[in-house]
C-alpha cells in the first residue's frame, strides 16, 4: 500500500547523481515534488524526466523537484547530463529500493519502483499522490 494524502512523508537520506546526500526532512519549509521512475535511459522514463525539465518553470520558486529511481548514482549522473536535467536525481540503489518500499511503490519482482509522484507540503505532509503501473 502506498503512502496516502495526509500522511507524513517517510523521511530518507540518499545520494543524488553527484554523490551528495539529500535528506527529505532537511527540505522542510519548501514544497517537494518527489517523482519515482523505473529506470534511467528507458523510453518512457526519459520522456517523463525531459517533460519535467521542460516544464520546470511552471513550478513555484520554492518547490524542490526530485526524481528517484533504483539506478546507481553514476548512471543517474550520465542520464542527467545527457538529457540536461537541471534537478536532482536520487539513487535508491542501496539498500535496493528502500525509499520506494517506504512509499509503497517498489516492485520487488522487477527490482524497480513503479511510476509515482508525491507532492509534499512545507510541513512534510503528503498533499497529493498518484501511483501508476509500469508502462503507464
Coordinates of C-alpha atoms in Angstrom, one line a residue:
X1 CA 0.0 0.0 0.0
X2 CA 1.4 3.4 -1.0
X3 CA 1.7 6.5 1.2
X4 CA -1.6 8.4 1.1
X5 CA -2.6 12.1 1.2
X6 CA -2.5 13.5 4.7
X7 CA 0.3 11.2 6.0
X8 CA 3.7 12.4 6.9
X9 CA 6.1 11.7 4.1
X10 CA 8.6 9.0 5.1
X11 CA 12.0 10.6 5.7
X12 CA 15.0 9.4 3.8
X13 CA 18.6 10.2 3.1
X14 CA 20.1 9.0 -0.3
X15 CA 22.7 10.4 -2.7
X16 CA 22.0 12.4 -5.8
X17 CA 23.7 11.9 -9.1
X18 CA 26.7 13.9 -7.8
X19 CA 27.1 11.7 -4.7
X20 CA 25.8 14.4 -2.4
X21 CA 23.4 13.4 0.5
X22 CA 19.8 14.6 0.1
X23 CA 17.6 14.3 3.2
X24 CA 13.9 14.9 2.8
X25 CA 13.4 16.4 6.3
X26 CA 16.1 19.0 5.6
X27 CA 13.8 20.4 2.9
X28 CA 11.0 21.3 5.3
X29 CA 9.8 24.8 4.7
X30 CA 9.8 24.1 0.9
X31 CA 7.4 22.1 -1.2
X32 CA 8.8 18.9 -2.7
X33 CA 7.7 17.1 -5.8
X34 CA 9.1 13.5 -5.5
X35 CA 8.8 11.6 -8.7
X36 CA 9.6 7.8 -8.7
X37 CA 10.6 6.4 -12.1
X38 CA 11.6 2.9 -13.0
X39 CA 14.9 3.3 -15.0
X40 CA 17.1 6.0 -16.4
X41 CA 17.6 5.8 -20.2
X42 CA 14.3 3.9 -20.8
X43 CA 12.0 5.5 -23.3
X44 CA 9.0 6.4 -21.1
X45 CA 11.2 7.5 -18.2
X46 CA 13.4 9.7 -20.4
X47 CA 10.3 11.3 -21.8
X48 CA 8.9 11.9 -18.3
X49 CA 12.1 13.4 -16.9
X50 CA 12.5 15.6 -20.0
X51 CA 8.9 16.8 -19.7
X52 CA 9.6 17.8 -16.1
X53 CA 12.8 19.5 -17.3
X54 CA 10.8 21.4 -19.9
X55 CA 8.0 22.4 -17.5
X56 CA 10.3 23.3 -14.6
X57 CA 9.3 27.0 -15.0
X58 CA 5.7 26.1 -14.1
X59 CA 6.7 25.2 -10.5
X60 CA 6.9 27.8 -7.7
X61 CA 10.4 29.1 -6.9
X62 CA 10.3 27.4 -3.5
X63 CA 9.4 23.9 -5.0
X64 CA 12.2 21.3 -5.0
X65 CA 11.8 18.7 -7.8
X66 CA 13.4 15.3 -7.1
X67 CA 13.5 12.3 -9.4
X68 CA 14.2 9.0 -7.8
X69 CA 15.0 5.5 -9.1
X70 CA 16.8 2.4 -8.1
X71 CA 19.6 3.2 -10.6
X72 CA 23.1 3.7 -9.2
X73 CA 24.3 7.4 -8.9
X74 CA 26.8 7.0 -11.8
X75 CA 24.1 6.0 -14.3
X76 CA 21.9 8.9 -13.0
X77 CA 24.7 11.4 -13.4
X78 CA 25.2 10.4 -17.1
X79 CA 21.5 10.4 -17.6
X80 CA 21.1 13.9 -16.1
X81 CA 24.0 15.2 -18.1
X82 CA 22.9 13.7 -21.4
X83 CA 19.3 15.0 -21.0
X84 CA 20.2 18.4 -19.5
X85 CA 18.1 17.8 -16.4
X86 CA 18.5 20.7 -14.0
X87 CA 17.2 18.9 -10.9
X88 CA 18.4 16.2 -8.6
X89 CA 18.1 12.6 -9.4
X90 CA 18.2 10.4 -6.3
X91 CA 19.7 6.9 -6.2
X92 CA 17.6 4.4 -4.3
X93 CA 20.1 1.8 -5.3
X94 CA 21.3 0.5 -1.9
X95 CA 19.7 -0.8 0.1
X96 CA 18.0 -1.6 -3.1
X97 CA 14.6 0.2 -3.3
X98 CA 14.4 1.1 0.3
X99 CA 12.8 4.5 -0.3
X100 CA 10.4 3.1 -2.8
X101 CA 9.5 0.4 -0.3
X102 CA 8.8 3.1 2.3
X103 CA 6.4 4.9 -0.1
X104 CA 4.8 1.6 -1.1
X105 CA 5.8 1.8 -4.8
X106 CA 8.6 -0.8 -5.1
X107 CA 8.1 -3.8 -7.3
X108 CA 10.5 -6.4 -5.8
X109 CA 9.9 -9.0 -8.6
X110 CA 11.2 -6.4 -11.1
X111 CA 13.7 -4.6 -8.9
X112 CA 12.3 -1.2 -9.5
X113 CA 9.9 1.4 -8.4
X114 CA 6.7 1.9 -10.3
X115 CA 5.9 5.3 -11.7
X116 CA 4.6 7.5 -8.8
X117 CA 4.5 11.2 -7.8
X118 CA 4.1 12.6 -4.3
X119 CA 3.8 16.3 -3.6
X120 CA 4.9 17.1 -0.1
X121 CA 4.0 20.3 1.6
X122 CA 6.2 22.6 3.6
X123 CA 5.4 20.7 6.8
X124 CA 6.4 17.3 5.3
X125 CA 2.9 16.0 4.8
X126 CA 1.8 14.3 1.5
X127 CA -0.6 16.8 -0.1
X128 CA -1.1 14.9 -3.4
X129 CA -0.2 11.5 -4.7
X130 CA -0.6 9.4 -7.9
X131 CA 0.7 5.9 -8.5
X132 CA 0.7 4.3 -12.0
X133 CA 1.7 0.9 -13.1
X134 CA 4.7 0.2 -15.2
X135 CA 4.3 1.5 -18.7
X136 CA 1.5 3.9 -17.7

